[in-house]
XYZ file of C-alpha atoms in Angstrom:
640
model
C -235.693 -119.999 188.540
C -237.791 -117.229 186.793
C -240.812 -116.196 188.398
C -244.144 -116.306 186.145
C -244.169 -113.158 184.118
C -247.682 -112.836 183.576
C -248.413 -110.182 186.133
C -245.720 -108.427 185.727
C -245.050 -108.189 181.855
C -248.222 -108.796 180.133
C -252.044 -108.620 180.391
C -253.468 -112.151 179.455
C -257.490 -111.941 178.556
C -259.467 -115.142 178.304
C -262.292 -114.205 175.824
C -264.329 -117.316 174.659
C -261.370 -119.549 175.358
C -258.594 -118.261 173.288
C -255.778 -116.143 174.878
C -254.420 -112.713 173.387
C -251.527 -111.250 174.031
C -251.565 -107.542 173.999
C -248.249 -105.879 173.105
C -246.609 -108.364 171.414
C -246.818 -108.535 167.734
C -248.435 -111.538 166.638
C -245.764 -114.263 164.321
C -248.243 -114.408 161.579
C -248.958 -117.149 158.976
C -245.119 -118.735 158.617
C -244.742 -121.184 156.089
C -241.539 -123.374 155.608
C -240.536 -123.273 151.786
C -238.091 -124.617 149.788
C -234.112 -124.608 149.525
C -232.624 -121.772 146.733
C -229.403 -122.458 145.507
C -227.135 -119.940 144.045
C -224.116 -119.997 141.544
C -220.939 -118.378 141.587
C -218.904 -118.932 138.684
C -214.722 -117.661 139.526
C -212.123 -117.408 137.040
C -211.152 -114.974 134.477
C -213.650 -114.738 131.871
C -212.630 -114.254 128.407
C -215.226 -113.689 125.447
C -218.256 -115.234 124.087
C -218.807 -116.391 127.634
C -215.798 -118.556 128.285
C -213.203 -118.769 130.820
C -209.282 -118.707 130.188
C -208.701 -120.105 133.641
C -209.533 -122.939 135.824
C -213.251 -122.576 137.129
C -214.776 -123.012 140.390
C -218.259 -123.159 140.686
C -219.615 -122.394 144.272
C -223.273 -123.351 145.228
C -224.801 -121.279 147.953
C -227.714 -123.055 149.409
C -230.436 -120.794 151.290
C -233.348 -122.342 153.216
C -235.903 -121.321 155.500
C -237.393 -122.809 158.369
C -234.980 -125.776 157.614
C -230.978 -126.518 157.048
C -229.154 -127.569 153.759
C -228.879 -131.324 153.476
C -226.992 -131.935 150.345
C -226.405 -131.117 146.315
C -227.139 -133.179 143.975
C -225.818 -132.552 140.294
C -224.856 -134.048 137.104
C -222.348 -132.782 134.091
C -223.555 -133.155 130.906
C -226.090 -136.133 131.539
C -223.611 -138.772 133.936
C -224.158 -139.985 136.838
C -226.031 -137.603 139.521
C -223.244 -136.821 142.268
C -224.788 -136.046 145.537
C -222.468 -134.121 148.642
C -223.664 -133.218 151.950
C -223.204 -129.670 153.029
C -221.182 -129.333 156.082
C -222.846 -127.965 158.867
C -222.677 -126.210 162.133
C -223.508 -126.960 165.422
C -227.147 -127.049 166.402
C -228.469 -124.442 168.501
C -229.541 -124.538 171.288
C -227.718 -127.146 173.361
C -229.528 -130.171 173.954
C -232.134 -129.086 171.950
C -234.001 -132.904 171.726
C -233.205 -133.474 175.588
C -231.327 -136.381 175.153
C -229.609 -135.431 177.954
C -230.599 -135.155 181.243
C -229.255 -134.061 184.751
C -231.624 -135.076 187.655
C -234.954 -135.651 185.463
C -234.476 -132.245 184.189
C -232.625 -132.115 180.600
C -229.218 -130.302 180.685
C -228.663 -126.997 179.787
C -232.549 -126.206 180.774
C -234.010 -125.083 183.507
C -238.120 -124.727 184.539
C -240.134 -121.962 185.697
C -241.595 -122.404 189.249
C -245.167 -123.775 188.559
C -246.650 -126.785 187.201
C -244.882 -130.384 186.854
C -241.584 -130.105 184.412
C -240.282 -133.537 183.503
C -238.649 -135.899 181.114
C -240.499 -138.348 179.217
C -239.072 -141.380 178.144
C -242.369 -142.642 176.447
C -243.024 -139.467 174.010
C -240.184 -138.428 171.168
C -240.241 -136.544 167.949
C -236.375 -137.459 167.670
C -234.336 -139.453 169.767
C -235.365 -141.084 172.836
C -236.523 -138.341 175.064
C -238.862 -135.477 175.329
C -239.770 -132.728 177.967
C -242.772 -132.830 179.269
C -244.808 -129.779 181.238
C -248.140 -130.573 182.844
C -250.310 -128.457 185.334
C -254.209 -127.937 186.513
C -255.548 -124.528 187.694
C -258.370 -122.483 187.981
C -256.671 -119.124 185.993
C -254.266 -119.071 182.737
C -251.220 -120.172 184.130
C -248.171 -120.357 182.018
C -245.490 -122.643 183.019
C -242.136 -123.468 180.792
C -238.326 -124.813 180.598
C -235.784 -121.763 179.382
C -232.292 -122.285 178.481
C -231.499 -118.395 179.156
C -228.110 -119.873 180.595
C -227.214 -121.407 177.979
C -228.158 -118.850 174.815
C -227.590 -118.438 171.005
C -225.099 -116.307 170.031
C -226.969 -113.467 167.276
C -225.794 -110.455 165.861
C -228.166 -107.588 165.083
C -229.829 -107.669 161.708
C -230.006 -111.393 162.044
C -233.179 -112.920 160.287
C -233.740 -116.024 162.377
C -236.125 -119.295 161.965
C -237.192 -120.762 165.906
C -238.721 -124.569 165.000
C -240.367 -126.992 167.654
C -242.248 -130.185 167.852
C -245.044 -130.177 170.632
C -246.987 -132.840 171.230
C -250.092 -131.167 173.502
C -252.912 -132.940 175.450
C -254.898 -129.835 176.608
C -258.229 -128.970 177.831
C -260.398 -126.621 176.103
C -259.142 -123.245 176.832
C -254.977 -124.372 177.640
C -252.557 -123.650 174.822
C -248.817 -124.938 173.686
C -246.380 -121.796 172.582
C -243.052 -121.178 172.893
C -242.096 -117.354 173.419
C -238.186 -115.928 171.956
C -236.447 -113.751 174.401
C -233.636 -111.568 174.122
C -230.685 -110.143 176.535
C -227.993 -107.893 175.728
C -224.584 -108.709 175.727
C -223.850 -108.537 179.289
C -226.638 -111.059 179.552
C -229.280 -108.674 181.370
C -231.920 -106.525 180.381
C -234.492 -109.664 179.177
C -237.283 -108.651 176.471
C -239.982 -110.552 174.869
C -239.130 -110.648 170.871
C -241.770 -113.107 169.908
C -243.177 -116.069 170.050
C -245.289 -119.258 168.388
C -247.978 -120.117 166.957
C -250.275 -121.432 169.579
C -251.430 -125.086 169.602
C -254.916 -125.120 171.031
C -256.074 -128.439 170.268
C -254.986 -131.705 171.779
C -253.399 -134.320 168.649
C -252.271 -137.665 168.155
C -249.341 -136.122 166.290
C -246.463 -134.545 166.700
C -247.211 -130.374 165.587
C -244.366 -127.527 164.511
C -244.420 -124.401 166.516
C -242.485 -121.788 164.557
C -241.726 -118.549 164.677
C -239.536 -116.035 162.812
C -238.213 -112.707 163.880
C -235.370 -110.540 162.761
C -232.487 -109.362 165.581
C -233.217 -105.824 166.983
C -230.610 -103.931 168.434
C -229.335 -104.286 171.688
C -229.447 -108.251 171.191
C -226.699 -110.238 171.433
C -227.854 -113.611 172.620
C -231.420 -115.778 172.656
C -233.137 -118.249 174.359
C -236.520 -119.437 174.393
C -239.402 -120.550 177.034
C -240.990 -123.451 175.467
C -244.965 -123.475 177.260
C -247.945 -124.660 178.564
C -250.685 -121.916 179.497
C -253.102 -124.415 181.346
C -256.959 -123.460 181.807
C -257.773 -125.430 183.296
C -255.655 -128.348 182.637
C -252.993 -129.444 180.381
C -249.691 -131.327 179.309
C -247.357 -130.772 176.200
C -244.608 -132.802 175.560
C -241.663 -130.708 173.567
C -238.997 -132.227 171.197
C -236.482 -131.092 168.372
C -236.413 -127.465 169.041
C -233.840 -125.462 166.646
C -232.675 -122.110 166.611
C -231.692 -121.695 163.219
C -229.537 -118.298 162.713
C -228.019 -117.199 158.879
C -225.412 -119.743 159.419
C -227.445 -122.621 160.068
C -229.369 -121.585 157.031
C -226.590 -120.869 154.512
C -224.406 -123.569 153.246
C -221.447 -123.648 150.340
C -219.884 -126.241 148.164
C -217.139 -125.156 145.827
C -217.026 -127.548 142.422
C -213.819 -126.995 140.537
C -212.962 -127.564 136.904
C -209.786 -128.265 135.611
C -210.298 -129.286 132.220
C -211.595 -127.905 129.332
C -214.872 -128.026 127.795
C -218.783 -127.275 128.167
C -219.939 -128.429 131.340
C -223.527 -128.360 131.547
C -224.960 -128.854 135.062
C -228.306 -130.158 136.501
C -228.502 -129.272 139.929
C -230.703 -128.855 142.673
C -230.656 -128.655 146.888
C -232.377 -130.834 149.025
C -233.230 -129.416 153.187
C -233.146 -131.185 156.218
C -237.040 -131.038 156.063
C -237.019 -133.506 153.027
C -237.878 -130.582 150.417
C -236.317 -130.711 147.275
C -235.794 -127.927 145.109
C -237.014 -128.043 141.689
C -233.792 -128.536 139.020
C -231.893 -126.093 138.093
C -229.509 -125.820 134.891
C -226.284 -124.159 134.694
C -223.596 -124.192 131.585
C -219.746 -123.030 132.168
C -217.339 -123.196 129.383
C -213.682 -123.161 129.695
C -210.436 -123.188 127.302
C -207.497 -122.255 128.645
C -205.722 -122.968 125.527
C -204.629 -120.915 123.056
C -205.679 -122.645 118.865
C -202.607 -125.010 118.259
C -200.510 -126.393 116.534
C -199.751 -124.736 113.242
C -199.464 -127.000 110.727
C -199.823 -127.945 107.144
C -197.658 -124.707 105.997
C -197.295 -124.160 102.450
C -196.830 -121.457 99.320
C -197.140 -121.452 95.835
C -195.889 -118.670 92.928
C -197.918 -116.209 92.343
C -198.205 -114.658 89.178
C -195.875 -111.544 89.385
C -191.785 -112.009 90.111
C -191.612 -112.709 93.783
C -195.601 -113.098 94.383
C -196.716 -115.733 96.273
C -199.643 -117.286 98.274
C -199.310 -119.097 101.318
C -201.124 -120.958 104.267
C -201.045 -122.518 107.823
C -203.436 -124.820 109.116
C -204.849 -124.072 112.965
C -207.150 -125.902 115.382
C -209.277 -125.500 118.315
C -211.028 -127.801 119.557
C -212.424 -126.250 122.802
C -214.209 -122.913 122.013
C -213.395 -123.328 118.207
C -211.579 -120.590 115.864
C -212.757 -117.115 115.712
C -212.192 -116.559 111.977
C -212.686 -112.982 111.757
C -209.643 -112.768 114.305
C -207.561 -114.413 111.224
C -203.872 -112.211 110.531
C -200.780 -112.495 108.632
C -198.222 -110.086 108.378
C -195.335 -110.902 105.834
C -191.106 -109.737 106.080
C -189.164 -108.343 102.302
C -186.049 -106.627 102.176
C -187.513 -104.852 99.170
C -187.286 -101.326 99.416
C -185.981 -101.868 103.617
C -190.008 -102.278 104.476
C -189.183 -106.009 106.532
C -192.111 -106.418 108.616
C -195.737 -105.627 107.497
C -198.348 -104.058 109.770
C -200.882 -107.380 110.439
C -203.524 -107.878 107.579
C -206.889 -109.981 107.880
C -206.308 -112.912 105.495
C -208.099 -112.834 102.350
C -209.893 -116.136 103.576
C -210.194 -118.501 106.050
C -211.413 -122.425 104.846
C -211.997 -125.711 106.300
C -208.619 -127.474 105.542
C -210.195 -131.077 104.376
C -213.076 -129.389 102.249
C -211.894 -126.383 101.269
C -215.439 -125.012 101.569
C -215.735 -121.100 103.805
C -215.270 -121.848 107.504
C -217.721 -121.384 110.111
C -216.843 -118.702 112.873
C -216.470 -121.298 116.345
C -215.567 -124.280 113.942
C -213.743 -127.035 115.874
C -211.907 -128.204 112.795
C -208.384 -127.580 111.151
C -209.262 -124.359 109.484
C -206.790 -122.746 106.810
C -205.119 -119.386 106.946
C -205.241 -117.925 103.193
C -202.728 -114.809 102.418
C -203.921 -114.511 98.604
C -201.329 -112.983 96.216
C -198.421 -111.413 98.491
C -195.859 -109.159 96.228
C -192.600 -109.388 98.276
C -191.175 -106.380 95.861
C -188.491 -107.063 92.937
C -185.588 -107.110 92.918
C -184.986 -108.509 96.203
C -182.903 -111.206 97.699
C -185.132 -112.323 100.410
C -185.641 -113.500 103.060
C -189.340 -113.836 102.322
C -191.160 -114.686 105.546
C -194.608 -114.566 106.730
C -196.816 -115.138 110.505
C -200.458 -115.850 111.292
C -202.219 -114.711 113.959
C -205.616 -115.867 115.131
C -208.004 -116.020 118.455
C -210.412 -118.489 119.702
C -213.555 -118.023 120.689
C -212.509 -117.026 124.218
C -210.078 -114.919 123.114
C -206.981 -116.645 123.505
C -204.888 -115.839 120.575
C -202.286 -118.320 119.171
C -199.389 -116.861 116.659
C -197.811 -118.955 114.113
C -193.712 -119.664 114.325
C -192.307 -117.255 111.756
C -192.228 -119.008 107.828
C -189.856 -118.926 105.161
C -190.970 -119.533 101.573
C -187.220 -120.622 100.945
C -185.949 -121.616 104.149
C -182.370 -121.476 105.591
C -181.187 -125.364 106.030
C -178.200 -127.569 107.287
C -176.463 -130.212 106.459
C -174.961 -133.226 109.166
C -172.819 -135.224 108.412
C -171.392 -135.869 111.475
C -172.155 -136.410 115.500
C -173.141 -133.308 117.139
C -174.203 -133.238 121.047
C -176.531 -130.650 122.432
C -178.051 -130.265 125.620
C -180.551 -128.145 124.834
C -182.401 -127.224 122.263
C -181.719 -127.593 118.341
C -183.788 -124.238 116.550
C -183.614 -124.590 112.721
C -186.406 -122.886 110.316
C -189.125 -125.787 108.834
C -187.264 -127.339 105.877
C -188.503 -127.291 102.398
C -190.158 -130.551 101.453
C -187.454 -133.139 100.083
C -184.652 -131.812 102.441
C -182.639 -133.905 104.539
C -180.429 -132.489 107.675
C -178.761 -135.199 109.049
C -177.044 -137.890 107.789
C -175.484 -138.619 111.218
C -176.106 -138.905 114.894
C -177.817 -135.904 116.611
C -178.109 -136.097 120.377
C -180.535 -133.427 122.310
C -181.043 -133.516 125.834
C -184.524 -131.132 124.828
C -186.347 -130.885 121.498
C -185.130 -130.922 117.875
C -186.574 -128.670 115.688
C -187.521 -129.519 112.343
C -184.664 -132.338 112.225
C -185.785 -134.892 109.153
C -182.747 -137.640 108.785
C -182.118 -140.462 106.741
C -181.406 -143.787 107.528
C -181.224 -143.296 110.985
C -183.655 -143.917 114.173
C -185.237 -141.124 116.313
C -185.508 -142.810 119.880
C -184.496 -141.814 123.427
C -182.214 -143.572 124.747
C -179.650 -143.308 127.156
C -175.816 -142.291 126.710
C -172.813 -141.161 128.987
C -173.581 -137.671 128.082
C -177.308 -137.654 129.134
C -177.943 -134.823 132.152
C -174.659 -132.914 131.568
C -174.782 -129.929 132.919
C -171.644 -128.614 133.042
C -168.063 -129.087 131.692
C -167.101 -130.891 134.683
C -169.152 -133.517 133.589
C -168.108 -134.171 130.142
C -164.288 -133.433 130.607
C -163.439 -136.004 134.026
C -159.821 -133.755 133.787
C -161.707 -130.466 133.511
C -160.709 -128.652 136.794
C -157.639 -130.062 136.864
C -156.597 -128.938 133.351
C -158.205 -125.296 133.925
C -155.565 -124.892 136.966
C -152.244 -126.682 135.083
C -152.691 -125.291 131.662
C -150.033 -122.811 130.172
C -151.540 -118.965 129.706
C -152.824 -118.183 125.966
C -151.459 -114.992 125.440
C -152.572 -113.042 122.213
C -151.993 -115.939 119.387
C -153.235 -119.470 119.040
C -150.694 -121.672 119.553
C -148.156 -123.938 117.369
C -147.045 -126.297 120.407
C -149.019 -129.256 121.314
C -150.182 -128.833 125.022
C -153.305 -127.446 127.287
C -153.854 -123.717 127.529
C -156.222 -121.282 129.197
C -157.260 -118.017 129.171
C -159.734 -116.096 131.097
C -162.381 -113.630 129.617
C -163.461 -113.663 126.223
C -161.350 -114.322 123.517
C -161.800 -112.866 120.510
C -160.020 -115.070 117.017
C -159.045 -112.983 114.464
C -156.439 -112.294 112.238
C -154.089 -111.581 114.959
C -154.831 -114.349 117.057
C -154.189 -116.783 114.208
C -150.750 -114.415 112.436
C -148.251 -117.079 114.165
C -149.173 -119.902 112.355
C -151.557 -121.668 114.420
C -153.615 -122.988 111.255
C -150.839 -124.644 109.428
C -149.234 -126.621 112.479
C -149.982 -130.013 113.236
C -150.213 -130.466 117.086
C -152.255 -131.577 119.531
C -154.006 -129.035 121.482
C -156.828 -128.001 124.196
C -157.946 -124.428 124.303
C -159.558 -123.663 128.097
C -161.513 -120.372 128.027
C -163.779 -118.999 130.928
C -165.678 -116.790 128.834
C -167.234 -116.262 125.542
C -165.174 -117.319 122.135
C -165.969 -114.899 119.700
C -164.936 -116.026 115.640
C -164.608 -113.203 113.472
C -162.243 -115.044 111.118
C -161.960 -117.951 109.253
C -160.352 -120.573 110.936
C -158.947 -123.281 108.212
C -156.024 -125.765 109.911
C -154.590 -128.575 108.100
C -155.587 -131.945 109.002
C -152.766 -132.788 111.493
C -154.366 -129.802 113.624
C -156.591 -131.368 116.716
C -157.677 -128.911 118.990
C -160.285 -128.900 121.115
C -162.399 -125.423 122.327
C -163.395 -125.955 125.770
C -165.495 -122.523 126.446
C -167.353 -121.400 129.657
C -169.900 -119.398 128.071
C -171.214 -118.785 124.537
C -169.239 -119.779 121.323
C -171.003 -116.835 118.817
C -169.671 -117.032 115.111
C -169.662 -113.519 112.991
C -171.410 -113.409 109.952
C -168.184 -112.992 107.327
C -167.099 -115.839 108.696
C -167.674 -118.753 106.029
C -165.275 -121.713 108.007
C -163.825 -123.192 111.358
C -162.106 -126.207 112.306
C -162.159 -127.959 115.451
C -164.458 -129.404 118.225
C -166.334 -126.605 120.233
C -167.139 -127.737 123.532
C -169.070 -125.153 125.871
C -171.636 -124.645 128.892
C -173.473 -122.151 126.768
C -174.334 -121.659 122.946
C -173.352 -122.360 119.601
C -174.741 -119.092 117.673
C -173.945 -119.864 113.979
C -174.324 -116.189 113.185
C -174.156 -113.066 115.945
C -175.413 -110.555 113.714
C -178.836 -112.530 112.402
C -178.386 -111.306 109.088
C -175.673 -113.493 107.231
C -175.858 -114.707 104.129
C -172.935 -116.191 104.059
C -172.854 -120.401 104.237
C -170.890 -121.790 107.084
C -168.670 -124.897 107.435
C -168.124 -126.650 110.920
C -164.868 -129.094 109.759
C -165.133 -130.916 113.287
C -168.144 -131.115 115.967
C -170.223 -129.260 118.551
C -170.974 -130.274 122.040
C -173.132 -127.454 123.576
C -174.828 -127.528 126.741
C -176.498 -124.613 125.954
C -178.406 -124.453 122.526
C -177.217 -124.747 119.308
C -178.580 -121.743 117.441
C -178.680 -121.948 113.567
C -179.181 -118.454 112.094
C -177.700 -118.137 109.225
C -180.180 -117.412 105.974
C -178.919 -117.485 102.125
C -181.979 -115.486 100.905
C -183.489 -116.579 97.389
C -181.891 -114.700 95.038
C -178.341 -115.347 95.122
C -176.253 -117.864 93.532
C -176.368 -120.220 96.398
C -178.994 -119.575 97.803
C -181.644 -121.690 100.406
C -183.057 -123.233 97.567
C -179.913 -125.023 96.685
C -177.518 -124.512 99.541
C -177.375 -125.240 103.236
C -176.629 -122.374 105.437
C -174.389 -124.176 107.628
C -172.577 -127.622 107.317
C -170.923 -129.730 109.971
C -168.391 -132.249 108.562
C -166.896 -134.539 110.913
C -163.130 -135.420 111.549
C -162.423 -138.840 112.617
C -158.964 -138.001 113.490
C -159.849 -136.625 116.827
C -160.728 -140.100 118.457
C -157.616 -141.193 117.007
C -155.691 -138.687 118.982
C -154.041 -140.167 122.130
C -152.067 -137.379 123.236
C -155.271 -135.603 122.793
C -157.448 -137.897 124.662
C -155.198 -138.309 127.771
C -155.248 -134.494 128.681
C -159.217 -134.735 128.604
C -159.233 -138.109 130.935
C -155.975 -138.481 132.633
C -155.012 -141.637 130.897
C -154.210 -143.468 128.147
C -156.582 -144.991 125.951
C -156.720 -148.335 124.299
C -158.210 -148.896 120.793
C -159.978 -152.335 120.197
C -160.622 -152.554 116.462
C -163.230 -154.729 115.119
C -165.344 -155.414 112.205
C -168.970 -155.298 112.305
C -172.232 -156.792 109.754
């Protein structure tokens, strides 16, 4: 128990019925207001004010005098979303006495003086209230403390003290409740402020407040909630709060992970019932670059080798920025190949044609104007756009051809990655056969046949092992290659790369009929035509790339590998290719070969590479038993 500190702290003066403290700063006129929320927008901002990332928008509620309840908002007009903030633990303990220990409420403890004790038929909240009551002939002030159980502050600390007091007094008593402090060894006790004084008796229940800010030399608070009887007096106490920057300070994180303009209507609501008024926030994202080109296309210009072109673009997030718009275009004329990047001459809505709008949302149209390419040259002529959104993202075109390289198929062909052709001139078929990629297909028109998925015993290959069943066990038997091809049916390996050129084929390999698997554990590297008679059936079996040289105009066979089919090593041939047999890649089958525009056969008239297939090959039994172990029977039928 604390003794009464009146003689011994303060001077207390009863002039005309109303007591003054003197030496203790008076708490002033303290008004509760309204909640404040904040915004924090994170995420990486691009231009024009919108965000190239996903967004997360964090509300930081500050009250006074009160707690954060909830946030209530709405995007763009739906339905109002409301989410409580969480919250910490009230402070101090027991502060609505709902518990009690022995008629006293725990956690509290009273001074010496007066008549301390819990009411069961007064509340503010709850069920329970403590009540103080005393008669005397002097000021007298008599209180509950809960100085061994205090609040935790740190120096610096603004912090909001709330009570409801429910006082029955005589003219003359007051209800207060004074805010004391102790260091952080618990000791050294000093008066830090204190209430507004209640010095009427109500029917209602009345807020005591009182604000302060942490001086040093504080670690911890706790308060004496009063009755200064003169004469007489009771006040019943309820709801007291201690409310430090983290009972006053709440967060809500929003996140955003789509794009668009998100405009929010938002607004915090306290623990008091205040509202605060609504408040308007607008966060755009696109985290997409413009896409997809489309709608490519050139006419003649009106010098020799002039020509306009165009691609097509979209955005439909933060819309085109159409002073952004580039092309740069590739010649051989003269060795300049690629340009430096030049604005386009204009930039159009696609459907009207009319100027487009910087931020338009529709398909907009890249215009080159009049491009001379030089003469005489042979080509390649190319061209690439460039353009940004609004935000900044910037989308570049796939690289055109006016007069782009092209294949022909006719024949199966299994890749299982990815087929990479340029965009064919309008009209042009590729395929007049099966083509089977486990990824994407490029710019693969057909005819007559249907583009599904569907499932087949070569689907998920990935590796050798699992299209050749006899694989490992043909890679250990097989005979050693040596430096020619053979002329002897059988399997053979070799490790390393192997490299076929006139050498490798002098002993006749091209003009023997036989049956024959070629194992290699490395790259196979063509640098010479390889042109075998029809009785010739070998198979390629490569562990690594199969790269073609640019002289190279034709090759026989089927080309199996766990790499890539490169159709031309250099990147510069203009020289067509035949494939007299098939391709089964797990890799990617890369088509690079490019006839140009001015020669004789050129892209306009030629494919760059052609894959005929050979039906003898499944005809093959010797052939077939060395890649499964066993011999295969042929059921012939005909079909409608």
């Amino acid at each position: 128990m604390f003794t009464n500190y009146n003689t011994k702290m303060l001077q207390r003066l009863k002039i005309l019925g109303v007591i003054i403290l003197i030496g203790i700063q008076f708490p002033g006129s303290i008004i509760a207001s309204g909640p404040l929320t904040t915004t924090t927008i994170s995420g990486v901002l691009g231009e024009d004010g919108w965000y190239n990332s996903n967004v997360t928008v964090s509300f930081d509620a500050t009250t006074y005098a009160s707690r954060p309840q909830s946030l209530t908002y709405s995007i763009n007009g739906g339905d109002a979303i409301t989410r409580a903030y969480s919250r910490v633990p009230d402070e101090p303990g027991n502060g609505s006495f709902e518990t009690i220990n022995q008629n006293i409420p725990y956690h509290w403890e009273s001074s010496d003086q007066g008549l301390v004790y819990v009411s069961f038929l007064q509340s503010s909240e709850g069920n329970r209230s403590v009540a103080l009551a005393h008669t005397s002939e002097d000021p007298t002030f008599i209180y509950v403390h809960n100085r061994n159980n205090p609040t935790p502050v740190s120096l610096g600390d603004d912090i909001d003290v709330l009570a409801q007091v429910y006082p029955l007094l005589s003219e003359g008593s007051l209800a207060y409740f004074e805010v004391w402090g102790v260091d952080s060894m618990h000791q050294n006790d000093q008066l830090l402020s204190y209430s507004n004084y209640i010095a009427e008796s109500t029917t209602i229940w009345t807020t005591a407040i009182s604000s302060l800010t942490v001086p040093g030399n504080v670690s911890f608070l706790y308060l004496k909630l009063g009755l200064m009887s003169n004469p007489t007096g009771i006040a019943f106490w309820d709801n007291v709060r201690i409310l430090t920057p983290a009972h006053k300070t709440a967060h809500i994180d929003v996140p955003i992970t789509e794009n668009g303009q998100f405009n929010f209507l938002y607004y915090t609501q306290d623990t008091d019932g205040q509202r605060e008024t609504d408040q308007f926030l607008t966060v755009k994202m696109d985290t997409s670059a413009p896409k997809p080109w489309q709608e490519f296309g050139f006419v003649k210009g009106v010098c020799d080798n002039c020509y306009e072109t165009q691609s097509a673009i979209i955005d439909q997030q933060s819309g085109i920025q159409v002073s952004s718009a580039k092309y740069r275009y590739y010649t051989d004329y003269l060795s300049q190949q690629w340009s430096s990047w030049i604005p386009v001459s204009s930039t159009v809505l696609y459907n009207s044609q009319s100027p487009a709008p910087n931020g338009s949302t529709q398909m907009i149209a890249l215009q080159t104007g009049e491009v001379n390419y030089g003469s005489p040259a042979s080509g390649p002529f190319r061209v690439q756009y460039k353009v940004q959104d609004l935000s900044g993202r910037e989308s570049v075109s796939p690289i055109y051809g006016l007069f782009n390289p092209w294949l022909h198929i006719d024949g199966s062909i299994f890749v299982e990655g990815q087929i990479a052709v340029y965009s064919p001139d309008p009209g042009i078929t590729l395929a007049t056969a099966d083509v089977v990629s486990g990824q994407a297909v490029l710019s693969m028109p057909h005819t007559g046949w249907e583009v599904s998925s569907y499932s087949h015993v070569l689907a998920n290959a990935h590796s050798l092992s699992t299209l050749i069943p006899q694989y490992d066990n043909l890679l250990s038997s097989g005979e050693g290659l040596g430096l020619h091809l053979p002329t002897v049916s059988g399997v053979y390996t070799q490790a390393g790369d192997v490299v076929v050129d006139t050498e490798m084929l002098s002993t006749g390999f091209e003009t023997t009929a036989q049956s024959t698997v070629v194992l290699i554990t490395g790259n196979l590297i063509i640098s010479n035509d390889i042109s075998s008679i029809p009785g010739n059936h070998t198979i390629f079996v490569v562990d690594g790339d199969v790269k073609v040289d640019a002289q190279v105009s034709e090759i026989t066979g089927i080309y199996m590998m766990s790499g890539d089919f490169i159709s031309d090593s250099s990147g510069t041939s203009q020289v067509q290719l035949t494939i007299n047999g098939s391709v089964i890649a797990l890799g990617q089958l890369q088509l690079g070969r490019d006839l140009g525009v001015g020669n004789v056969n050129n892209n306009e008239n030629t494919p760059a590479e052609v894959f005929n297939w050979q039906p003898q090959y499944i005809t093959d039994s010797e052939l077939i038993s060395y890649l499964t172990g066993s011999d295969t029977t042929y059921t012939w039928r005909e079909v409608e």
